[in-house]
PDB file of C-alpha atoms in Angstrom:
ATOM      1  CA  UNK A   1      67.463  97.196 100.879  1.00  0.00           C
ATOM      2  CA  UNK A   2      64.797  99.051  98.823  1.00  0.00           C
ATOM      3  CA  UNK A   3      64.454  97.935  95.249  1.00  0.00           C
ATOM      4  CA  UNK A   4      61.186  98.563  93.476  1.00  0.00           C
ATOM      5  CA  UNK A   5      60.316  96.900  89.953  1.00  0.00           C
ATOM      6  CA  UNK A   6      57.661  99.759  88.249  1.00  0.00           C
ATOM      7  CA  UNK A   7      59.065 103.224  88.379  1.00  0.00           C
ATOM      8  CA  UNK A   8      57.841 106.456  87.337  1.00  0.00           C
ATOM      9  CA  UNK A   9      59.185 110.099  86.544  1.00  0.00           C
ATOM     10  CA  UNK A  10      57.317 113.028  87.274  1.00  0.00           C
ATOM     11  CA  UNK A  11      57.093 116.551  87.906  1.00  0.00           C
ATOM     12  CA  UNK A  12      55.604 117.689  91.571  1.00  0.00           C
ATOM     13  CA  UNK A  13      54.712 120.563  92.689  1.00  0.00           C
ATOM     14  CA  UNK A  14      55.907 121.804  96.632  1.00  0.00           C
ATOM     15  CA  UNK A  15      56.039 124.719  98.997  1.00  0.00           C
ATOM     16  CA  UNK A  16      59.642 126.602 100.355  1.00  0.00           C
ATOM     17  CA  UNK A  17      58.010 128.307 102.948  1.00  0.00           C
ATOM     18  CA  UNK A  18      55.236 130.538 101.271  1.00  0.00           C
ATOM     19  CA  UNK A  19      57.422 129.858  97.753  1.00  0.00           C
ATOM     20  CA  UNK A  20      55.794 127.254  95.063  1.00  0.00           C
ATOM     21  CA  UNK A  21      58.289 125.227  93.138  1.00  0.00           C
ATOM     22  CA  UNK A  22      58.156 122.744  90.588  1.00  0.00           C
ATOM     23  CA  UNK A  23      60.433 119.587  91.348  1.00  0.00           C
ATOM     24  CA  UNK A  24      61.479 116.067  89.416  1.00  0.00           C
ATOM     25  CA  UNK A  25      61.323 113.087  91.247  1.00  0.00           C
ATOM     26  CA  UNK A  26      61.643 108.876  89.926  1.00  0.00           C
ATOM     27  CA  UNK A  27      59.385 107.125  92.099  1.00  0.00           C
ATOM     28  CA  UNK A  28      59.036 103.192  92.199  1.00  0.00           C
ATOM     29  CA  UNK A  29      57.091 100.224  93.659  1.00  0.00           C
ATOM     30  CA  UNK A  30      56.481  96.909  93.412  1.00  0.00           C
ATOM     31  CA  UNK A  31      52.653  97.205  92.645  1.00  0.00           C
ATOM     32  CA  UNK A  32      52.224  98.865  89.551  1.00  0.00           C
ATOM     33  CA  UNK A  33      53.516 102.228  88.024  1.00  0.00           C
ATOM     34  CA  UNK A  34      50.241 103.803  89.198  1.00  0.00           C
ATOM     35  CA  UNK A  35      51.417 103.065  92.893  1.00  0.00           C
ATOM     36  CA  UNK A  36      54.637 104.307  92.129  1.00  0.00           C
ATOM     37  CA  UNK A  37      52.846 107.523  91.028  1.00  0.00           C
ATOM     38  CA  UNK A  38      50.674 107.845  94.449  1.00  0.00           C
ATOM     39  CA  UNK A  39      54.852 107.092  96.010  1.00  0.00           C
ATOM     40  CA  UNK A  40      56.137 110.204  93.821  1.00  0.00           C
ATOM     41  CA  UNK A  41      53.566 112.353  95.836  1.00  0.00           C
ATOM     42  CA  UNK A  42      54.259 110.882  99.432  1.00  0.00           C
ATOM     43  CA  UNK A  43      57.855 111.574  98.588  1.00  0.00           C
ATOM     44  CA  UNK A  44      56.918 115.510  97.366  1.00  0.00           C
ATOM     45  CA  UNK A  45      54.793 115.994 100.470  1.00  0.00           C
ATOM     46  CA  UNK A  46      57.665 113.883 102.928  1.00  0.00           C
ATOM     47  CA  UNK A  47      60.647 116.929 100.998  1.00  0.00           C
ATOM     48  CA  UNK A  48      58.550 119.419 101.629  1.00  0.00           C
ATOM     49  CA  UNK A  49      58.192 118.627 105.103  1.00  0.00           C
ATOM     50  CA  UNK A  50      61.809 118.116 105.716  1.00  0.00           C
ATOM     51  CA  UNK A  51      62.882 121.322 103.866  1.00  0.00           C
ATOM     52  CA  UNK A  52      60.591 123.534 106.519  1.00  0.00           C
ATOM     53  CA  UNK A  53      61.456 121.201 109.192  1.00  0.00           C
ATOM     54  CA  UNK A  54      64.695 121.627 109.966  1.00  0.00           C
ATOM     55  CA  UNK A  55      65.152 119.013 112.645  1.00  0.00           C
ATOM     56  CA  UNK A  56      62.957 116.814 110.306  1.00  0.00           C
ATOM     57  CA  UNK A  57      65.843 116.858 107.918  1.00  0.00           C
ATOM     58  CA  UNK A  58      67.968 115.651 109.642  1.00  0.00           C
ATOM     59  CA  UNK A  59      66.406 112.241 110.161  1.00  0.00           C
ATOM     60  CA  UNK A  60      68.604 109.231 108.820  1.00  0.00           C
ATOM     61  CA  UNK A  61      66.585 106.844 106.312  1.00  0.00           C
ATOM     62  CA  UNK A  62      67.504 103.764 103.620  1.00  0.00           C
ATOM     63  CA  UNK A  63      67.977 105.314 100.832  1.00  0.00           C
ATOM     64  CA  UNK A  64      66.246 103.537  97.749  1.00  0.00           C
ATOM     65  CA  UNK A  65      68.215 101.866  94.699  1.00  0.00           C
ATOM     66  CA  UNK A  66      67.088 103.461  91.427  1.00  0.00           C
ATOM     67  CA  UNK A  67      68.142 100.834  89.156  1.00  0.00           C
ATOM     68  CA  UNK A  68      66.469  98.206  86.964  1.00  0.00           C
ATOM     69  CA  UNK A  69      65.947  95.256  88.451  1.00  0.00           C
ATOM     70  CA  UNK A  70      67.212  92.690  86.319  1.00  0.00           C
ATOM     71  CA  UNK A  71      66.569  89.447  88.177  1.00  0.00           C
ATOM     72  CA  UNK A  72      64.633  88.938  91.042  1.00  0.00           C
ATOM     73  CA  UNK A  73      67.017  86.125  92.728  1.00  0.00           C
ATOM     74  CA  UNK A  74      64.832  86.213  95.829  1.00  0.00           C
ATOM     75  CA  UNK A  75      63.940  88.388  98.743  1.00  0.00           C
ATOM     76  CA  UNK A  76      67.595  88.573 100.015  1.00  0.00           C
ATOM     77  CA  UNK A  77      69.402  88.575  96.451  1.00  0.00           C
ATOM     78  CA  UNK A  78      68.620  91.209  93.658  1.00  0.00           C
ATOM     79  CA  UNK A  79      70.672  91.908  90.124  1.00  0.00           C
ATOM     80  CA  UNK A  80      70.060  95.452  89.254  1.00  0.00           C
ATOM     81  CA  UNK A  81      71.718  97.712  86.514  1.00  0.00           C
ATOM     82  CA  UNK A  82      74.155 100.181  87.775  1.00  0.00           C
ATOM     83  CA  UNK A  83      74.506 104.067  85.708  1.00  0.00           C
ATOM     84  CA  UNK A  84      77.094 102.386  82.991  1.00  0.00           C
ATOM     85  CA  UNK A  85      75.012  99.029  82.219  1.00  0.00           C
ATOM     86  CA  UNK A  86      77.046  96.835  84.633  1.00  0.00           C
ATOM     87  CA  UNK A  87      75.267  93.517  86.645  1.00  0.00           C
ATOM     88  CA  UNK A  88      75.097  94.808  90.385  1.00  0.00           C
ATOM     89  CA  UNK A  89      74.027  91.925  92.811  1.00  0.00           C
ATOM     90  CA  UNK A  90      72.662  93.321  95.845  1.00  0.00           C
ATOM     91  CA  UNK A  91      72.544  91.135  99.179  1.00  0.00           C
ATOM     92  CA  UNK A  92      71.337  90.933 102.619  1.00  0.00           C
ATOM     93  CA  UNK A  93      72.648  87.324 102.897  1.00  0.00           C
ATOM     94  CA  UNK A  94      76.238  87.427 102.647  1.00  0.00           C
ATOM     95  CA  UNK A  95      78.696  90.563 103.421  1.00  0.00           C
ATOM     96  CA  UNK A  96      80.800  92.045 100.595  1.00  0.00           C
ATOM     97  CA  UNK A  97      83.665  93.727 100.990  1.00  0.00           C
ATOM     98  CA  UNK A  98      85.568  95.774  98.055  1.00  0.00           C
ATOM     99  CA  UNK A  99      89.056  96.787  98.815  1.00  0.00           C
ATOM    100  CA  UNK A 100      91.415  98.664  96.207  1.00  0.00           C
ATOM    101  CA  UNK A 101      93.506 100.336  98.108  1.00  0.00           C
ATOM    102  CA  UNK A 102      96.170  98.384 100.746  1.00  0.00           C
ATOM    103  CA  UNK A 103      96.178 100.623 104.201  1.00  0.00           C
ATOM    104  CA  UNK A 104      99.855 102.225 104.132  1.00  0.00           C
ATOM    105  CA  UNK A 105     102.753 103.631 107.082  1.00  0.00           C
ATOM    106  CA  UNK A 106     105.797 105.242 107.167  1.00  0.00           C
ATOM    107  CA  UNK A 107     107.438 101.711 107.779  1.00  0.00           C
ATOM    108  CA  UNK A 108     106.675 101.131 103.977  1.00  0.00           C
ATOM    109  CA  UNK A 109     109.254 103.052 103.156  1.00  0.00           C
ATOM    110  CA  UNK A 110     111.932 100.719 104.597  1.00  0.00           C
ATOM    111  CA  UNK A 111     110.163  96.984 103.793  1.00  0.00           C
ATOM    112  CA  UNK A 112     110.413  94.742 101.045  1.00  0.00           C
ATOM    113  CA  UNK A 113     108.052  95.875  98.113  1.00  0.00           C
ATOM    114  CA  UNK A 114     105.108  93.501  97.706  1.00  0.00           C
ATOM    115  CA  UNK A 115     101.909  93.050  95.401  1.00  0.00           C
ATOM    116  CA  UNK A 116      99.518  95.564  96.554  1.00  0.00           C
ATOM    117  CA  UNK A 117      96.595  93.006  96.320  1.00  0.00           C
ATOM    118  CA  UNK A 118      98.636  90.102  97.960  1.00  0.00           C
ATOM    119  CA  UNK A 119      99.037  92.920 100.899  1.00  0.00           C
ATOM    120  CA  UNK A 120      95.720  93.309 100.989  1.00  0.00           C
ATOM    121  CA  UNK A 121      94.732  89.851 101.683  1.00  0.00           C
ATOM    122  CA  UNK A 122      97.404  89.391 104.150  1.00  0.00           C
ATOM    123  CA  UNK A 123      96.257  92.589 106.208  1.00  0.00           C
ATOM    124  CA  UNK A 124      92.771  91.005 106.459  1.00  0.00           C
ATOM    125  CA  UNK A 125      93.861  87.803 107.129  1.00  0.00           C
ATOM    126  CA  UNK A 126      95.699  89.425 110.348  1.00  0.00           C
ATOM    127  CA  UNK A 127      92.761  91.679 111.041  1.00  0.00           C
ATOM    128  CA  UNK A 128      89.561  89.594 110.536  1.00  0.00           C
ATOM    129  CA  UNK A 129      90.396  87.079 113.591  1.00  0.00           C
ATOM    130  CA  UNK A 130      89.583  90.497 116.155  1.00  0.00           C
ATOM    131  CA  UNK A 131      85.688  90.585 114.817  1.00  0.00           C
ATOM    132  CA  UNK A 132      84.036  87.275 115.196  1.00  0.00           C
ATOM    133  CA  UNK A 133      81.405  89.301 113.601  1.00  0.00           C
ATOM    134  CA  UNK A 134      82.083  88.811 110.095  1.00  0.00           C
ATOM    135  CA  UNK A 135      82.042  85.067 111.133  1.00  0.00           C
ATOM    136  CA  UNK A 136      84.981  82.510 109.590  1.00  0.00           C
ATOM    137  CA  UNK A 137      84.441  81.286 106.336  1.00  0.00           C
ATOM    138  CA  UNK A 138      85.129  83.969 103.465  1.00  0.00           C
ATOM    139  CA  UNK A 139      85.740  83.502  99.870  1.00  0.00           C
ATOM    140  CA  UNK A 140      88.488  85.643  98.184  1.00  0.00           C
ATOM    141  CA  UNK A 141      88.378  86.818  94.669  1.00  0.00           C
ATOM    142  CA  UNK A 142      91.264  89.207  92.972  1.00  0.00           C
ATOM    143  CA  UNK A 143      89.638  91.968  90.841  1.00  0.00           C
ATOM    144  CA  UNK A 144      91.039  94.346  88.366  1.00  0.00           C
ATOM    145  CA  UNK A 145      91.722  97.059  90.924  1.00  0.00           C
ATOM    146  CA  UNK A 146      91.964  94.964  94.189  1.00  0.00           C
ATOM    147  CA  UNK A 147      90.487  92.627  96.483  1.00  0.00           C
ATOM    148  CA  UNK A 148      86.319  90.992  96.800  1.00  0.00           C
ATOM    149  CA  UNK A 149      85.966  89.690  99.870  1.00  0.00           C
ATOM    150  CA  UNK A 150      82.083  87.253 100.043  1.00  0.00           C
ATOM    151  CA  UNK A 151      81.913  86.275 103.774  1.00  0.00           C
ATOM    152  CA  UNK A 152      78.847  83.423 104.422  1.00  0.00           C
ATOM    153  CA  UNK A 153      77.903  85.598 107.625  1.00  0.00           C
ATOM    154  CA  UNK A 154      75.875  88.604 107.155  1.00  0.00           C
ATOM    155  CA  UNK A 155      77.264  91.896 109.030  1.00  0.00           C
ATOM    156  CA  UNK A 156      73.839  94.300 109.368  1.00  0.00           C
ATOM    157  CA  UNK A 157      75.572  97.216 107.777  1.00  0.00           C
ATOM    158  CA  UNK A 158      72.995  99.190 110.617  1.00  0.00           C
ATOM    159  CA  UNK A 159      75.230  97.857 113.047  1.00  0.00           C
ATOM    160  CA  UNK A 160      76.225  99.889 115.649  1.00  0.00           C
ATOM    161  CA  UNK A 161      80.434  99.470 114.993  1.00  0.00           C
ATOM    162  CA  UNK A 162      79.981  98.505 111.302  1.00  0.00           C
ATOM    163  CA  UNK A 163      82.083 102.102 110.660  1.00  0.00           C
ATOM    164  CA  UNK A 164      84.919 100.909 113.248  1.00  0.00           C
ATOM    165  CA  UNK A 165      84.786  97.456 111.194  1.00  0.00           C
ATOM    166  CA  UNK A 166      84.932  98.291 107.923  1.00  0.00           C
ATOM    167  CA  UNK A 167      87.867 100.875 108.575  1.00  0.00           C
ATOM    168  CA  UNK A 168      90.103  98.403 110.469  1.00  0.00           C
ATOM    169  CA  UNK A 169      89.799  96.233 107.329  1.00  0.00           C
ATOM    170  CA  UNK A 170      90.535  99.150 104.834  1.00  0.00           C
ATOM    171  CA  UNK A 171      87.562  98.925 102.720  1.00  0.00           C
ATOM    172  CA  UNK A 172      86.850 102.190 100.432  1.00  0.00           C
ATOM    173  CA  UNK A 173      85.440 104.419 102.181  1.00  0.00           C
ATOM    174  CA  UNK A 174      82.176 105.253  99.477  1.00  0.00           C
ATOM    175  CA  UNK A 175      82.088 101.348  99.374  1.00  0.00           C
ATOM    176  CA  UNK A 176      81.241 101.243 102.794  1.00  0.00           C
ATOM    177  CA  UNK A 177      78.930 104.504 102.438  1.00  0.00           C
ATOM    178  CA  UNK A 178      76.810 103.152 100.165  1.00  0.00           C
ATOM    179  CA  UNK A 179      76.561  99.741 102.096  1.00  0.00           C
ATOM    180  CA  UNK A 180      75.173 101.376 105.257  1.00  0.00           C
ATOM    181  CA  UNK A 181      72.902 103.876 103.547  1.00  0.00           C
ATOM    182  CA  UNK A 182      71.202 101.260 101.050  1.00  0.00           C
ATOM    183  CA  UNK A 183      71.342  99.014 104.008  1.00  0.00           C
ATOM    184  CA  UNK A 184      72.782  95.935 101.900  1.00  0.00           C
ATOM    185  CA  UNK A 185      76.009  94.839  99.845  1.00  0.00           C
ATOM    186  CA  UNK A 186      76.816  95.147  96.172  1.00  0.00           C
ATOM    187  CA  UNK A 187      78.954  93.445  93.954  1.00  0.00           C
ATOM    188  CA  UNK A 188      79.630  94.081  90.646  1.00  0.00           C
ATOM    189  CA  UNK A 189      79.418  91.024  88.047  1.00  0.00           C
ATOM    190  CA  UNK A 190      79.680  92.416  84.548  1.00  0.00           C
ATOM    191  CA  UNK A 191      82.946  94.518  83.348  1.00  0.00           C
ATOM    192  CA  UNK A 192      82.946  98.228  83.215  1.00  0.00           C
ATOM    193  CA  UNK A 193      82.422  99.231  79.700  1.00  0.00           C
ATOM    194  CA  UNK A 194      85.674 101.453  79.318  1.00  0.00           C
ATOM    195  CA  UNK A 195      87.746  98.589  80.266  1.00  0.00           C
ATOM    196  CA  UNK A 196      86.922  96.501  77.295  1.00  0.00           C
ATOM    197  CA  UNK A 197      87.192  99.918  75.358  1.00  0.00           C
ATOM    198  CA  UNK A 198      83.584  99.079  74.588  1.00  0.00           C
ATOM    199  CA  UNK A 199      80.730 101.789  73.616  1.00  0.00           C
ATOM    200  CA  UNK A 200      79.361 103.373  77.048  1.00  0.00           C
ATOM    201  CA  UNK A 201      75.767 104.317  78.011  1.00  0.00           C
ATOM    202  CA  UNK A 202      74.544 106.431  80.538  1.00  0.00           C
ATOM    203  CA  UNK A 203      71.677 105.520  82.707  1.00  0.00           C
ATOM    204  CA  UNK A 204      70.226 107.959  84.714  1.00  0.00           C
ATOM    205  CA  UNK A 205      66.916 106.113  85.603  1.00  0.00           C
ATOM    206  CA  UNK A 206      65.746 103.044  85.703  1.00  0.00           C
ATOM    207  CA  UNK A 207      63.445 104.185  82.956  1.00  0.00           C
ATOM    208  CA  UNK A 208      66.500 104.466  80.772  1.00  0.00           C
ATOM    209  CA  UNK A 209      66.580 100.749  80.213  1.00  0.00           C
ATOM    210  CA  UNK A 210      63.012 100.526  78.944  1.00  0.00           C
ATOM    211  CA  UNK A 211      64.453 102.483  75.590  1.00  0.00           C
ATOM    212  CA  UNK A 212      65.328 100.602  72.283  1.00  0.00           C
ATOM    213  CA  UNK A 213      68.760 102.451  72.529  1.00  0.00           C
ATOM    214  CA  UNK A 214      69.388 100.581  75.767  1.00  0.00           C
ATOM    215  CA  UNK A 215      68.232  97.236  74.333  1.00  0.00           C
ATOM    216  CA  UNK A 216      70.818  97.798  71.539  1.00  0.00           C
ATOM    217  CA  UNK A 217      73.548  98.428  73.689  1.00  0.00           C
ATOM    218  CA  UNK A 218      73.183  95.603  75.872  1.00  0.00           C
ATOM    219  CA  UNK A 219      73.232  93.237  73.417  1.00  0.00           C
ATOM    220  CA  UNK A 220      76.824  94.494  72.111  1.00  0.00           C
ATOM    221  CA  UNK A 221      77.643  94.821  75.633  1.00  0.00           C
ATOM    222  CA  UNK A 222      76.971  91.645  76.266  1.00  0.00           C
ATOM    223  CA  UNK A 223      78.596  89.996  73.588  1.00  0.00           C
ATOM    224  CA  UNK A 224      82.070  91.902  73.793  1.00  0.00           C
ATOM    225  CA  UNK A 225      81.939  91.116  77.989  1.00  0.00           C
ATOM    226  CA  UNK A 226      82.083  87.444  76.795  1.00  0.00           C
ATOM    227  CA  UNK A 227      86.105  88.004  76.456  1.00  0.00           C
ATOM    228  CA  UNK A 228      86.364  89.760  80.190  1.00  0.00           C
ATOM    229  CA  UNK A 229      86.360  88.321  83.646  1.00  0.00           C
ATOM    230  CA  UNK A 230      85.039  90.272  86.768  1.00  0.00           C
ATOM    231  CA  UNK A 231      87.235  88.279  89.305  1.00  0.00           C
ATOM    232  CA  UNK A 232      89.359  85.462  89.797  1.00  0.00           C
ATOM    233  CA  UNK A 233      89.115  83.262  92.900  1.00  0.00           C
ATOM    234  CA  UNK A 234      92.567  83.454  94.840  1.00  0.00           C
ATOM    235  CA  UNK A 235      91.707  81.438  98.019  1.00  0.00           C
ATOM    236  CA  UNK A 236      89.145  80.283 100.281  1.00  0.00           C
ATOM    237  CA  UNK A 237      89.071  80.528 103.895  1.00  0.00           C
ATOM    238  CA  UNK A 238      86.441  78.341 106.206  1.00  0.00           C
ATOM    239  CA  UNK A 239      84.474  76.256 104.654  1.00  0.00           C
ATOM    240  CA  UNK A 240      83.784  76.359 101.580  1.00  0.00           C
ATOM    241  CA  UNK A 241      80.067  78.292 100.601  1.00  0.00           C
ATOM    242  CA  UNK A 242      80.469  77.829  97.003  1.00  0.00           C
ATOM    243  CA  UNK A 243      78.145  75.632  96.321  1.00  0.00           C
ATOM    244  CA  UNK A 244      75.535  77.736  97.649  1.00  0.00           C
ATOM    245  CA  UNK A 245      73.228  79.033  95.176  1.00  0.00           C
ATOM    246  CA  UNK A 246      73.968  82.775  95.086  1.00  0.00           C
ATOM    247  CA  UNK A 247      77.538  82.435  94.948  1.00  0.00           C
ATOM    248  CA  UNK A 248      77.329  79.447  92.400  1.00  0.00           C
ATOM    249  CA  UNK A 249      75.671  82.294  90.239  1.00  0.00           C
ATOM    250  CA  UNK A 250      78.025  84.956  91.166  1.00  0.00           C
ATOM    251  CA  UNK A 251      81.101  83.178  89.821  1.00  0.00           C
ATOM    252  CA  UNK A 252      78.960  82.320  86.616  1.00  0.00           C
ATOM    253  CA  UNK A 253      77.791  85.849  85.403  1.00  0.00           C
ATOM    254  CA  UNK A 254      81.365  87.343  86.845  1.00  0.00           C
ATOM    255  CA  UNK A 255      83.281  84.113  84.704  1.00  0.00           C
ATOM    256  CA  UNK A 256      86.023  83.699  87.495  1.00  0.00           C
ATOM    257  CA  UNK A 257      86.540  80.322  85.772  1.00  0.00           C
ATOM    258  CA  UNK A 258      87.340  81.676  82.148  1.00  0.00           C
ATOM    259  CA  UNK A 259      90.992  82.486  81.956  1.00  0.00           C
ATOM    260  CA  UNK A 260      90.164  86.110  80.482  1.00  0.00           C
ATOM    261  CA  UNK A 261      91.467  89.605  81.509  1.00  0.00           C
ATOM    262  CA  UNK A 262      89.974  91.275  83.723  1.00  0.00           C
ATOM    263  CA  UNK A 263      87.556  93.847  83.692  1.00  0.00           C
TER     264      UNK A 263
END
């Protein structure tokens, strides 16, 4: 995963064939902004290049996390801010999976009616045994919409069947998008804003939360979230990993202990 702590915005100038135009781009690096200014013009000249190269453009690459980083965990574990002011950990240590949305047949129609989350755990309890993959011990948490899944073993998301994976086990399919293109998992450990009918905010940069406005709003944020949970731990399969660090913190920020709604 790419996630850079200095960022810059700025205006660059490139070439459409014989055409000049004038483009924004938010650059960052993990040296200074300066560095992420000499970036901004590597990424210019590296557009330009792919927009007259066709078969240049169609090169696949990791695309780069524009938010904040908000604690540096370590190498393998990063908190950013997502575009509505929510805790994001990002991990190349343990995989993540976010399922909303149980898979469905014609069959339905004729069974029993049953808690779409409870199906959801049941379906990946009967489909996780055919990919030793994902590895044994996993860590299930019920969210407001569905189903976190932490497994201990890391799945490369660059993985040649990681597609064929993640669809047998219904994850969303942006979810699973995102994972392979920013080449690591996210989960979510702060409520979304609208679900605690709290004041929004909009962040299109990572520049938006140098701003006093942002500053402001985080602080209510983070005093109404105080009533919310992110998740709630249903069960545990394996052994249990949640003593480990990263996790320990995980289920602090998210409060899966605190008997809240969730949010």
């Amino acid at each position: 995963m790419k996630c850079y702590t200095f960022w810059v915005r700025e205006t660059r100038t490139i070439f459409i064939g014989n055409e000049q135009q004038s483009i924004m781009l938010v650059a960052g690096s993990n040296v200074s902004k300066e560095d992420a200014s000499l970036n901004a013009k590597r990424i210019a000249q590296s557009l330009e290049e792919r927009i007259n190269n066709p078969r240049r453009a169609r090169e696949s690459y990791e695309v780069v996390i524009k938010e904040k980083i908000d604690q540096d965990i370590d190498p393998r574990n990063i908190i950013t801010i997502n575009r509505y002011g929510a805790r994001v950990l990002n991990t190349t240590e343990y995989t993540i999976l976010d399922i909303d949305r149980p898979p469905s047949s014609f069959l339905d129609l004729f069974r029993a009616k049953k808690d779409p989350k409870e199906k959801i755990v049941a379906r990946f309890k009967a489909c996780v045994a055919r990919h030793p993959e994902l590895g044994t011990s996993f860590r299930i948490y019920e969210t407001c919409a569905g189903i976190r899944i932490i497994g201990k073993t890391y799945f490369d998301p660059q993985t040649r069947n990681f597609e064929n994976v993640m669809r047998s086990l219904s994850v969303d399919p942006l979810y699973r998008i995102l994972s392979r293109k920013q080449n690591c998992y996210r989960a979510r450990l702060t409520p979304k804003p609208y679900r605690m009918k709290a004041e929004t905010i909009r962040i299109k940069t990572p520049l938006d939360c140098e701003t006093e406005a942002y500053d402001a709003w985080r602080k209510k944020y983070a005093e109404t979230s105080q009533g919310y949970s992110v998740v709630r731990l249903k069960e545990t399969l394996g052994s249990d990993f949640g003593g480990d660090p990263v996790i320990a913190l995980h289920d602090t920020v998210t409060r899966m202990r605190a008997n809240d709604p969730l949010a």
